[in-house]
Amino acid sequence: MKISFLLHNAYGIGGTITTTFNLAQALAGRHDVEIVSVFRHREDPNFALDPRVSLRPLVDLRHEKAHPLHRRPALVFPAAEYRHRQYSELTDQRIGECLATIGADVVIGTRPGLNVHLALQAPEHVARVGQEHLTLDNHPPRLRTALRRAYRRLDVLTTVTQADAAAYRRKMWLPGVRVEALPNSVPDPVLPAADGTAKVVVAAGRLVPVKRYDLLIEAFALVAAEHPDWRLRIYGNGDEHARLRALVHRLDLSDNVFLMGAAAPMEAEWVKGSIGAAASDFEPFGMTIVEAMRCGLPVVSTDCRYGPGEIIEDGADGRLVPVGDRDALGAALLDLVRDDERRRRMGRTAVENARRFAPGPVLEQAERLIEEAMSARRTGRPAARGTGRLRRALVGQGYAARDTAHAAAARALRPIRRRRR
């Protein structure tokens, strides 16, 4: 079959790009796969792409940024989607033309705004799969209201966690749409797993406030005070770099904590460590947690909603601690620093437990969902069936009414806020 992914910008850097490339490459072993990138801003993608996967950009910002239609706001891409300002009448036109003439059996959207395009503009014979890479609760009420209207025309909607799939089923009321969790996959490691002997804690991700690297650095200060021979390496770039560097100096940790910049691929850096760490206030999934575990590192993470609790088995392959609790995070790190045997045992367990996120199992599940979407589109029967429809409808309508009221209140307050500025 032919499968097309609709992606915001395949030439950038980010978790959605990584997981889309991973799944596309896994599917390319059995199918004809392409990635349609709405935007292009450079010659080649940052991430290597399997040559079996074709890549097609729609708007080249190097040449078309000043296009007259690109100066007008998008009408199809929902206004409440946070990337709306990057979209325009030009993207509306190009995406619509692409979908109208697409030769794929199934198209997979990779963010809410693109899922709306897919739901509204794909030809009737094309199966429609929408992906959610954030979470339903992370979206503002106005966007959830727009998604309720459009998503009913999808065949399948996937989330990255079971918790978010349950939230969609409970709150959105999408009759006939199959809603199922499809976790992100991480390619099989090519290097030997870490052996747990290095005195290094590794963390990776964008240096932004929600990742709480400040909390991790403060927690690691507890480790460094007792074990000054241990090091913390943080990989990634972002706006928080200067503030984090100042915090390292203020805590006198310059010999223990290192801001390493971005590294790609990260596998070579994970295997140099013995413990992975994540301190986020919010994670829709936790890709770096899986990467670390697949490389043999037990991971100490905050137990923020959705991702980490579905990846880490507390006490077996890592530790989960309360969000924002510096002392608990530091104590959990110290437990593994102090106990060499436990750390190595948990690292071996991490490798085994993380196999469920390997390309093979995720590919099989993705193919099943794609086939169900195609069958539903071909036969005209919904991909989702079940009992309790009346109760689910009433619950979903209640959430819909609540979101509509919140969105209306926000619109009413907007002029007042403008006058106060």
CSV table of C-alpha atoms in Angstrom, one decimal:
chain,number,residue,atom,x,y,z
A,1,MET,CA,0.0,0.0,0.0
A,2,LYS,CA,1.0,3.6,-0.3
A,3,ILE,CA,1.2,5.6,2.9
A,4,SER,CA,1.7,9.4,3.1
A,5,PHE,CA,2.6,11.3,6.3
A,6,LEU,CA,1.6,15.0,6.5
A,7,LEU,CA,4.3,16.8,8.6
A,8,HIS,CA,4.7,20.4,9.7
A,9,ASN,CA,8.5,20.7,8.8
A,10,ALA,CA,10.6,17.6,8.1
A,11,TYR,CA,13.7,19.9,7.9
A,12,GLY,CA,13.6,21.0,11.5
A,13,ILE,CA,14.4,19.3,14.9
A,14,GLY,CA,11.9,17.9,17.3
A,15,GLY,CA,10.2,14.8,18.8
A,16,THR,CA,7.4,14.7,16.2
A,17,ILE,CA,9.9,14.8,13.4
A,18,THR,CA,12.0,12.0,15.0
A,19,THR,CA,9.1,9.7,15.6
A,20,THR,CA,7.6,10.3,12.2
A,21,PHE,CA,10.9,9.5,10.5
A,22,ASN,CA,11.2,6.3,12.7
A,23,LEU,CA,7.7,5.0,11.8
A,24,ALA,CA,8.0,6.0,8.1
A,25,GLN,CA,11.3,4.1,7.9
A,26,ALA,CA,9.9,1.1,9.6
A,27,LEU,CA,6.9,1.0,7.2
A,28,ALA,CA,9.1,1.5,4.2
A,29,GLY,CA,10.4,-2.0,4.5
A,30,ARG,CA,6.9,-3.3,3.4
A,31,HIS,CA,5.2,-0.3,1.8
A,32,ASP,CA,5.5,2.7,-0.5
A,33,VAL,CA,6.0,5.6,2.0
A,34,GLU,CA,6.3,9.3,1.5
A,35,ILE,CA,6.5,12.3,3.9
A,36,VAL,CA,4.8,15.5,2.7
A,37,SER,CA,6.4,18.4,4.6
A,38,VAL,CA,4.3,21.6,4.6
A,39,PHE,CA,7.5,23.7,5.0
A,40,ARG,CA,11.1,23.6,3.9
A,41,HIS,CA,13.7,26.1,5.1
A,42,ARG,CA,17.0,24.3,4.2
A,43,GLU,CA,18.4,22.0,1.6
A,44,ASP,CA,18.5,18.8,3.6
A,45,PRO,CA,16.7,17.5,6.7
A,46,ASN,CA,18.6,17.6,10.0
A,47,PHE,CA,17.9,14.0,10.6
A,48,ALA,CA,18.9,11.2,8.2
A,49,LEU,CA,16.0,9.8,6.3
A,50,ASP,CA,15.9,6.3,4.8
A,51,PRO,CA,16.3,6.6,1.0
A,52,ARG,CA,13.3,4.3,0.6
A,53,VAL,CA,11.1,7.2,2.0
A,54,SER,CA,10.4,10.0,-0.4
A,55,LEU,CA,10.2,13.5,0.9
A,56,ARG,CA,8.1,16.2,-0.8
A,57,PRO,CA,7.9,19.8,0.5
A,58,LEU,CA,4.9,22.1,-0.3
A,59,VAL,CA,6.2,25.6,0.6
A,60,ASP,CA,9.9,26.5,0.4
A,61,LEU,CA,10.4,29.3,2.8
A,62,ARG,CA,13.8,30.1,1.2
A,63,HIS,CA,12.0,31.4,-1.8
A,64,GLU,CA,8.3,31.8,-0.9
A,65,LYS,CA,8.3,33.6,2.4
A,66,ALA,CA,7.2,36.8,0.8
A,67,HIS,CA,4.6,35.2,-1.4
A,68,PRO,CA,1.4,37.4,-1.3
A,69,LEU,CA,-0.8,34.5,-0.2
A,70,HIS,CA,1.6,33.7,2.6
A,71,ARG,CA,0.9,37.1,4.1
A,72,ARG,CA,-2.7,36.3,4.6
A,73,PRO,CA,-3.9,34.2,7.6
A,74,ALA,CA,-4.9,30.5,7.1
A,75,LEU,CA,-8.6,29.8,7.0
A,76,VAL,CA,-8.5,25.9,7.1
A,77,PHE,CA,-5.7,25.5,9.7
A,78,PRO,CA,-7.5,26.2,13.0
A,79,ALA,CA,-6.8,29.6,14.5
A,80,ALA,CA,-6.5,28.2,18.0
A,81,GLU,CA,-3.6,25.9,17.0
A,82,TYR,CA,-0.4,27.5,18.4
A,83,ARG,CA,1.4,27.2,15.0
A,84,HIS,CA,-1.5,29.1,13.2
A,85,ARG,CA,0.7,32.2,12.6
A,86,GLN,CA,3.1,30.1,10.5
A,87,TYR,CA,0.2,29.0,8.2
A,88,SER,CA,-1.5,31.1,5.5
A,89,GLU,CA,-3.7,31.1,2.5
A,90,LEU,CA,-0.7,29.7,0.6
A,91,THR,CA,-0.5,26.7,2.9
A,92,ASP,CA,-4.2,26.2,2.8
A,93,GLN,CA,-4.0,26.1,-1.0
A,94,ARG,CA,-0.9,23.9,-1.2
A,95,ILE,CA,-2.2,21.4,1.3
A,96,GLY,CA,-5.6,21.3,-0.3
A,97,GLU,CA,-4.1,20.7,-3.7
A,98,CYS,CA,-1.8,18.0,-2.4
A,99,LEU,CA,-4.6,16.1,-0.7
A,100,ALA,CA,-7.0,16.4,-3.7
A,101,THR,CA,-4.5,14.7,-6.0
A,102,ILE,CA,-2.7,12.4,-3.5
A,103,GLY,CA,-2.2,8.9,-4.7
A,104,ALA,CA,-1.9,7.3,-1.3
A,105,ASP,CA,-4.2,4.7,0.2
A,106,VAL,CA,-3.9,6.3,3.6
A,107,VAL,CA,-2.7,9.7,4.9
A,108,ILE,CA,-1.4,10.2,8.4
A,109,GLY,CA,-1.6,13.6,9.9
A,110,THR,CA,0.9,14.5,12.6
A,111,ARG,CA,-0.5,17.5,14.5
A,112,PRO,CA,-4.0,18.9,15.2
A,113,GLY,CA,-4.0,21.6,12.5
A,114,LEU,CA,-2.9,19.1,9.8
A,115,ASN,CA,-5.4,16.5,11.1
A,116,VAL,CA,-8.1,19.1,10.4
A,117,HIS,CA,-6.9,19.6,6.9
A,118,LEU,CA,-6.8,15.8,6.4
A,119,ALA,CA,-10.3,15.3,7.9
A,120,LEU,CA,-11.9,18.1,5.8
A,121,GLN,CA,-10.0,17.9,2.5
A,122,ALA,CA,-8.9,14.3,1.8
A,123,PRO,CA,-10.7,12.5,-1.0
A,124,GLU,CA,-13.5,10.1,0.2
A,125,HIS,CA,-11.6,7.0,-0.9
A,126,VAL,CA,-8.4,7.9,1.2
A,127,ALA,CA,-8.2,6.4,4.7
A,128,ARG,CA,-7.5,9.1,7.3
A,129,VAL,CA,-5.4,8.6,10.4
A,130,GLY,CA,-4.8,11.5,12.7
A,131,GLN,CA,-1.9,11.5,15.3
A,132,GLU,CA,-1.8,13.3,18.6
A,133,HIS,CA,1.8,13.9,19.7
A,134,LEU,CA,0.8,16.2,22.6
A,135,THR,CA,-2.3,15.7,24.8
A,136,LEU,CA,-5.9,16.6,24.6
A,137,ASP,CA,-5.8,18.5,27.9
A,138,ASN,CA,-2.8,20.5,26.6
A,139,HIS,CA,-5.0,22.1,24.0
A,140,PRO,CA,-7.1,25.2,24.7
A,141,PRO,CA,-10.9,24.9,24.8
A,142,ARG,CA,-11.3,26.7,21.5
A,143,LEU,CA,-9.0,24.2,19.7
A,144,ARG,CA,-10.8,21.2,21.3
A,145,THR,CA,-14.1,22.6,20.0
A,146,ALA,CA,-12.7,22.9,16.5
A,147,LEU,CA,-11.2,19.4,16.7
A,148,ARG,CA,-14.6,17.9,17.8
A,149,ARG,CA,-16.2,19.1,14.6
A,150,ALA,CA,-13.4,18.0,12.2
A,151,TYR,CA,-12.2,14.8,13.8
A,152,ARG,CA,-15.5,13.0,13.3
A,153,ARG,CA,-14.4,12.6,9.7
A,154,LEU,CA,-11.2,10.7,10.6
A,155,ASP,CA,-11.1,6.9,10.6
A,156,VAL,CA,-8.5,6.4,13.3
A,157,LEU,CA,-7.0,8.7,15.9
A,158,THR,CA,-3.8,7.7,17.7
A,159,THR,CA,-2.3,9.1,20.9
A,160,VAL,CA,1.1,8.3,22.4
A,161,THR,CA,-0.2,7.2,25.8
A,162,GLN,CA,-3.1,5.1,27.0
A,163,ALA,CA,-4.1,7.9,29.4
A,164,ASP,CA,-4.5,10.4,26.6
A,165,ALA,CA,-6.5,7.8,24.5
A,166,ALA,CA,-8.8,7.4,27.4
A,167,ALA,CA,-9.2,11.2,27.7
A,168,TYR,CA,-10.1,11.5,24.0
A,169,ARG,CA,-12.7,8.7,24.3
A,170,ARG,CA,-14.2,10.2,27.4
A,171,LYS,CA,-14.2,13.9,26.5
A,172,MET,CA,-14.5,14.2,22.7
A,173,TRP,CA,-17.3,11.9,21.6
A,174,LEU,CA,-16.1,10.9,18.2
A,175,PRO,CA,-18.6,8.3,17.0
A,176,GLY,CA,-17.2,5.8,14.6
A,177,VAL,CA,-13.6,6.9,15.1
A,178,ARG,CA,-11.2,4.4,16.5
A,179,VAL,CA,-9.1,6.0,19.2
A,180,GLU,CA,-6.0,4.0,20.3
A,181,ALA,CA,-2.6,4.6,21.8
A,182,LEU,CA,0.3,4.1,19.5
A,183,PRO,CA,3.6,4.7,21.4
A,184,ASN,CA,6.6,6.3,19.8
A,185,SER,CA,9.2,3.9,18.7
A,186,VAL,CA,13.0,4.1,19.1
A,187,PRO,CA,15.3,2.4,16.6
A,188,ASP,CA,17.3,-0.7,17.8
A,189,PRO,CA,20.6,0.4,19.3
A,190,VAL,CA,23.7,-0.3,17.3
A,191,LEU,CA,26.1,0.1,20.2
A,192,PRO,CA,26.6,-2.2,23.2
A,193,ALA,CA,24.4,-1.1,26.2
A,194,ALA,CA,25.9,0.8,29.0
A,195,ASP,CA,27.4,-1.4,31.7
A,196,GLY,CA,26.6,0.9,34.6
A,197,THR,CA,30.2,1.6,35.7
A,198,ALA,CA,30.5,5.2,34.4
A,199,LYS,CA,30.0,7.8,37.1
A,200,VAL,CA,27.8,9.9,34.8
A,201,VAL,CA,24.1,10.9,34.8
A,202,VAL,CA,22.7,11.9,31.4
A,203,ALA,CA,19.8,14.0,30.4
A,204,ALA,CA,18.7,15.3,27.0
A,205,GLY,CA,16.1,17.5,25.5
A,206,ARG,CA,15.3,21.1,24.6
A,207,LEU,CA,16.5,23.6,27.2
A,208,VAL,CA,13.1,25.1,27.9
A,209,PRO,CA,11.3,25.8,31.3
A,210,VAL,CA,8.9,22.9,31.2
A,211,LYS,CA,11.8,20.4,31.1
A,212,ARG,CA,12.9,21.7,34.6
A,213,TYR,CA,16.7,21.3,34.1
A,214,ASP,CA,17.0,23.8,36.9
A,215,LEU,CA,15.4,21.3,39.3
A,216,LEU,CA,17.6,18.5,38.0
A,217,ILE,CA,20.8,20.6,38.6
A,218,GLU,CA,19.6,21.5,42.1
A,219,ALA,CA,18.8,17.8,42.8
A,220,PHE,CA,22.2,16.7,41.4
A,221,ALA,CA,23.9,19.1,43.9
A,222,LEU,CA,22.8,16.6,46.6
A,223,VAL,CA,24.6,13.9,44.6
A,224,ALA,CA,27.8,15.9,44.1
A,225,ALA,CA,28.0,16.9,47.8
A,226,GLU,CA,28.2,13.2,48.7
A,227,HIS,CA,29.9,11.8,45.6
A,228,PRO,CA,32.0,14.6,44.0
A,229,ASP,CA,33.4,12.2,41.4
A,230,TRP,CA,30.0,11.9,39.7
A,231,ARG,CA,29.0,14.1,36.7
A,232,LEU,CA,25.8,15.3,35.2
A,233,ARG,CA,25.7,15.9,31.4
A,234,ILE,CA,22.8,17.7,29.9
A,235,TYR,CA,22.4,17.6,26.1
A,236,GLY,CA,20.3,20.0,24.1
A,237,ASN,CA,19.9,23.7,23.1
A,238,GLY,CA,17.4,26.3,24.0
A,239,ASP,CA,16.5,29.6,25.6
A,240,GLU,CA,17.3,28.4,29.1
A,241,HIS,CA,21.0,27.8,28.4
A,242,ALA,CA,22.3,31.1,29.9
A,243,ARG,CA,20.1,30.8,33.0
A,244,LEU,CA,21.1,27.1,33.6
A,245,ARG,CA,24.8,28.0,33.1
A,246,ALA,CA,24.4,30.8,35.8
A,247,LEU,CA,22.8,28.3,38.1
A,248,VAL,CA,25.7,25.8,37.7
A,249,HIS,CA,28.1,28.6,38.7
A,250,ARG,CA,26.0,29.8,41.6
A,251,LEU,CA,25.9,26.3,43.0
A,252,ASP,CA,29.6,25.8,42.5
A,253,LEU,CA,29.0,22.8,40.2
A,254,SER,CA,31.2,23.7,37.3
A,255,ASP,CA,33.3,20.6,37.8
A,256,ASN,CA,30.3,18.3,38.0
A,257,VAL,CA,27.5,19.6,35.7
A,258,PHE,CA,28.1,20.2,32.0
A,259,LEU,CA,25.8,21.7,29.4
A,260,MET,CA,26.9,19.7,26.4
A,261,GLY,CA,24.9,21.3,23.5
A,262,ALA,CA,22.9,19.2,21.1
A,263,ALA,CA,24.1,15.7,20.0
A,264,ALA,CA,22.7,13.6,17.2
A,265,PRO,CA,22.5,10.7,17.4
A,266,MET,CA,22.2,10.6,21.1
A,267,GLU,CA,22.9,6.9,21.4
A,268,ALA,CA,26.7,7.3,21.6
A,269,GLU,CA,26.1,9.7,24.6
A,270,TRP,CA,23.6,7.6,26.5
A,271,VAL,CA,25.9,4.6,26.6
A,272,LYS,CA,28.6,6.7,28.2
A,273,GLY,CA,26.4,7.1,31.2
A,274,SER,CA,25.0,4.9,34.0
A,275,ILE,CA,21.7,6.7,34.9
A,276,GLY,CA,19.2,8.7,32.8
A,277,ALA,CA,17.3,11.6,34.3
A,278,ALA,CA,14.2,13.6,33.4
A,279,ALA,CA,12.7,16.3,35.6
A,280,SER,CA,9.8,17.7,33.4
A,281,ASP,CA,6.7,19.3,34.7
A,282,PHE,CA,4.9,17.9,31.7
A,283,GLU,CA,5.6,15.2,29.1
A,284,PRO,CA,3.2,14.0,26.5
A,285,PHE,CA,5.3,10.8,26.2
A,286,GLY,CA,9.0,10.8,27.1
A,287,MET,CA,11.1,9.9,24.0
A,288,THR,CA,14.4,10.5,25.8
A,289,ILE,CA,13.3,8.1,28.6
A,290,VAL,CA,12.9,5.3,26.1
A,291,GLU,CA,16.1,6.1,24.4
A,292,ALA,CA,18.0,6.0,27.6
A,293,MET,CA,16.4,2.7,28.7
A,294,ARG,CA,17.1,1.1,25.3
A,295,CYS,CA,20.8,2.0,25.9
A,296,GLY,CA,20.9,0.3,29.3
A,297,LEU,CA,20.2,3.2,31.7
A,298,PRO,CA,17.7,3.1,34.5
A,299,VAL,CA,15.9,6.4,34.4
A,300,VAL,CA,15.0,8.6,37.4
A,301,SER,CA,12.0,10.8,36.3
A,302,THR,CA,9.3,13.0,37.7
A,303,ASP,CA,6.0,11.3,37.6
A,304,CYS,CA,4.3,13.9,35.4
A,305,ARG,CA,1.0,13.2,33.8
A,306,TYR,CA,0.8,10.8,30.9
A,307,GLY,CA,4.2,9.6,29.6
A,308,PRO,CA,6.8,8.6,32.3
A,309,GLY,CA,4.4,6.4,34.3
A,310,GLU,CA,3.6,4.3,31.3
A,311,ILE,CA,7.2,3.8,30.4
A,312,ILE,CA,9.0,3.3,33.7
A,313,GLU,CA,8.2,0.5,36.2
A,314,ASP,CA,9.1,2.2,39.5
A,315,GLY,CA,11.8,0.3,41.3
A,316,ALA,CA,12.4,-2.2,38.4
A,317,ASP,CA,13.9,-0.2,35.6
A,318,GLY,CA,13.9,3.3,37.0
A,319,ARG,CA,12.4,5.6,39.6
A,320,LEU,CA,9.4,7.9,39.6
A,321,VAL,CA,9.3,10.9,41.9
A,322,PRO,CA,6.8,13.7,42.5
A,323,VAL,CA,6.8,16.6,40.1
A,324,GLY,CA,8.8,19.6,41.3
A,325,ASP,CA,10.3,17.8,44.3
A,326,ARG,CA,14.0,18.5,44.3
A,327,ASP,CA,14.7,16.5,47.4
A,328,ALA,CA,12.9,13.4,46.2
A,329,LEU,CA,14.7,13.6,42.8
A,330,GLY,CA,18.0,14.0,44.5
A,331,ALA,CA,17.3,11.1,46.9
A,332,ALA,CA,16.3,8.8,44.0
A,333,LEU,CA,19.5,9.6,42.1
A,334,LEU,CA,21.5,9.0,45.3
A,335,ASP,CA,19.9,5.6,45.8
A,336,LEU,CA,21.3,4.5,42.4
A,337,VAL,CA,24.6,6.2,42.8
A,338,ARG,CA,25.3,4.5,46.1
A,339,ASP,CA,24.2,1.0,45.0
A,340,ASP,CA,26.3,-0.3,42.1
A,341,GLU,CA,24.6,-3.7,41.8
A,342,ARG,CA,21.1,-2.3,41.9
A,343,ARG,CA,22.0,0.3,39.3
A,344,ARG,CA,23.4,-2.3,36.9
A,345,ARG,CA,20.5,-4.7,37.5
A,346,MET,CA,18.0,-2.0,36.8
A,347,GLY,CA,19.9,-1.1,33.7
A,348,ARG,CA,19.6,-4.6,32.4
A,349,THR,CA,15.9,-4.6,33.2
A,350,ALA,CA,15.5,-1.3,31.4
A,351,VAL,CA,16.8,-2.8,28.2
A,352,GLU,CA,14.3,-5.7,28.4
A,353,ASN,CA,11.3,-3.6,29.4
A,354,ALA,CA,11.9,-1.0,26.7
A,355,ARG,CA,11.8,-3.6,23.9
A,356,ARG,CA,8.1,-2.9,23.6
A,357,PHE,CA,9.1,0.5,22.0
A,358,ALA,CA,11.3,-1.2,19.4
A,359,PRO,CA,10.2,-0.6,15.7
A,360,GLY,CA,8.9,-4.1,15.3
A,361,PRO,CA,6.1,-4.1,17.9
A,362,VAL,CA,5.1,-0.5,17.1
A,363,LEU,CA,5.2,-1.3,13.3
A,364,GLU,CA,2.8,-4.2,13.8
A,365,GLN,CA,0.3,-2.1,15.7
A,366,ALA,CA,0.6,0.7,13.2
A,367,GLU,CA,-0.1,-1.6,10.3
A,368,ARG,CA,-3.1,-3.0,12.0
A,369,LEU,CA,-4.6,0.4,12.7
A,370,ILE,CA,-3.9,1.5,9.1
A,371,GLU,CA,-5.6,-1.6,7.7
A,372,GLU,CA,-8.6,-1.0,10.0
A,373,ALA,CA,-8.8,2.6,8.7
A,374,MET,CA,-8.7,1.4,5.1
A,375,SER,CA,-11.3,-1.2,5.7
A,376,ALA,CA,-13.6,1.3,7.4
A,377,ARG,CA,-13.2,3.7,4.5
A,378,ARG,CA,-13.7,1.0,1.9
A,379,THR,CA,-16.8,-0.6,3.5
A,380,GLY,CA,-18.3,2.6,4.9
A,381,ARG,CA,-18.5,1.0,8.3
A,382,PRO,CA,-16.9,2.9,11.3
A,383,ALA,CA,-13.5,1.7,12.5
A,384,ALA,CA,-14.8,1.8,16.1
A,385,ARG,CA,-17.7,0.0,17.6
A,386,GLY,CA,-18.7,-0.6,21.2
A,387,THR,CA,-21.3,-0.5,23.9
A,388,GLY,CA,-22.3,2.4,26.2
A,389,ARG,CA,-22.8,4.8,23.3
A,390,LEU,CA,-25.5,6.8,25.0
A,391,ARG,CA,-23.5,7.3,28.2
A,392,ARG,CA,-20.4,8.2,26.2
A,393,ALA,CA,-22.4,10.7,24.1
A,394,LEU,CA,-23.8,12.4,27.2
A,395,VAL,CA,-20.4,12.6,28.9
A,396,GLY,CA,-18.8,13.9,25.7
A,397,GLN,CA,-21.5,16.5,25.1
A,398,GLY,CA,-20.9,17.7,28.7
A,399,TYR,CA,-17.3,18.3,28.0
A,400,ALA,CA,-18.1,19.9,24.7
A,401,ALA,CA,-20.5,22.4,26.4
A,402,ARG,CA,-17.9,23.2,28.9
A,403,ASP,CA,-15.2,23.9,26.3
A,404,THR,CA,-17.7,26.0,24.3
A,405,ALA,CA,-18.4,28.1,27.3
A,406,HIS,CA,-14.7,28.6,28.1
A,407,ALA,CA,-13.9,29.5,24.5
A,408,ALA,CA,-16.8,32.1,24.5
A,409,ALA,CA,-15.6,33.6,27.8
A,410,ALA,CA,-12.1,33.9,26.4
A,411,ARG,CA,-13.3,35.7,23.3
A,412,ALA,CA,-15.4,38.1,25.5
A,413,LEU,CA,-12.3,38.9,27.7
A,414,ARG,CA,-10.0,39.4,24.8
A,415,PRO,CA,-11.0,43.1,24.0
A,416,ILE,CA,-10.7,43.9,27.7
A,417,ARG,CA,-7.2,42.5,28.0
A,418,ARG,CA,-6.2,44.5,24.9
A,419,ARG,CA,-7.5,47.7,26.4
A,420,ARG,CA,-5.5,47.1,29.6
A,421,ARG,CA,-2.2,46.7,27.7
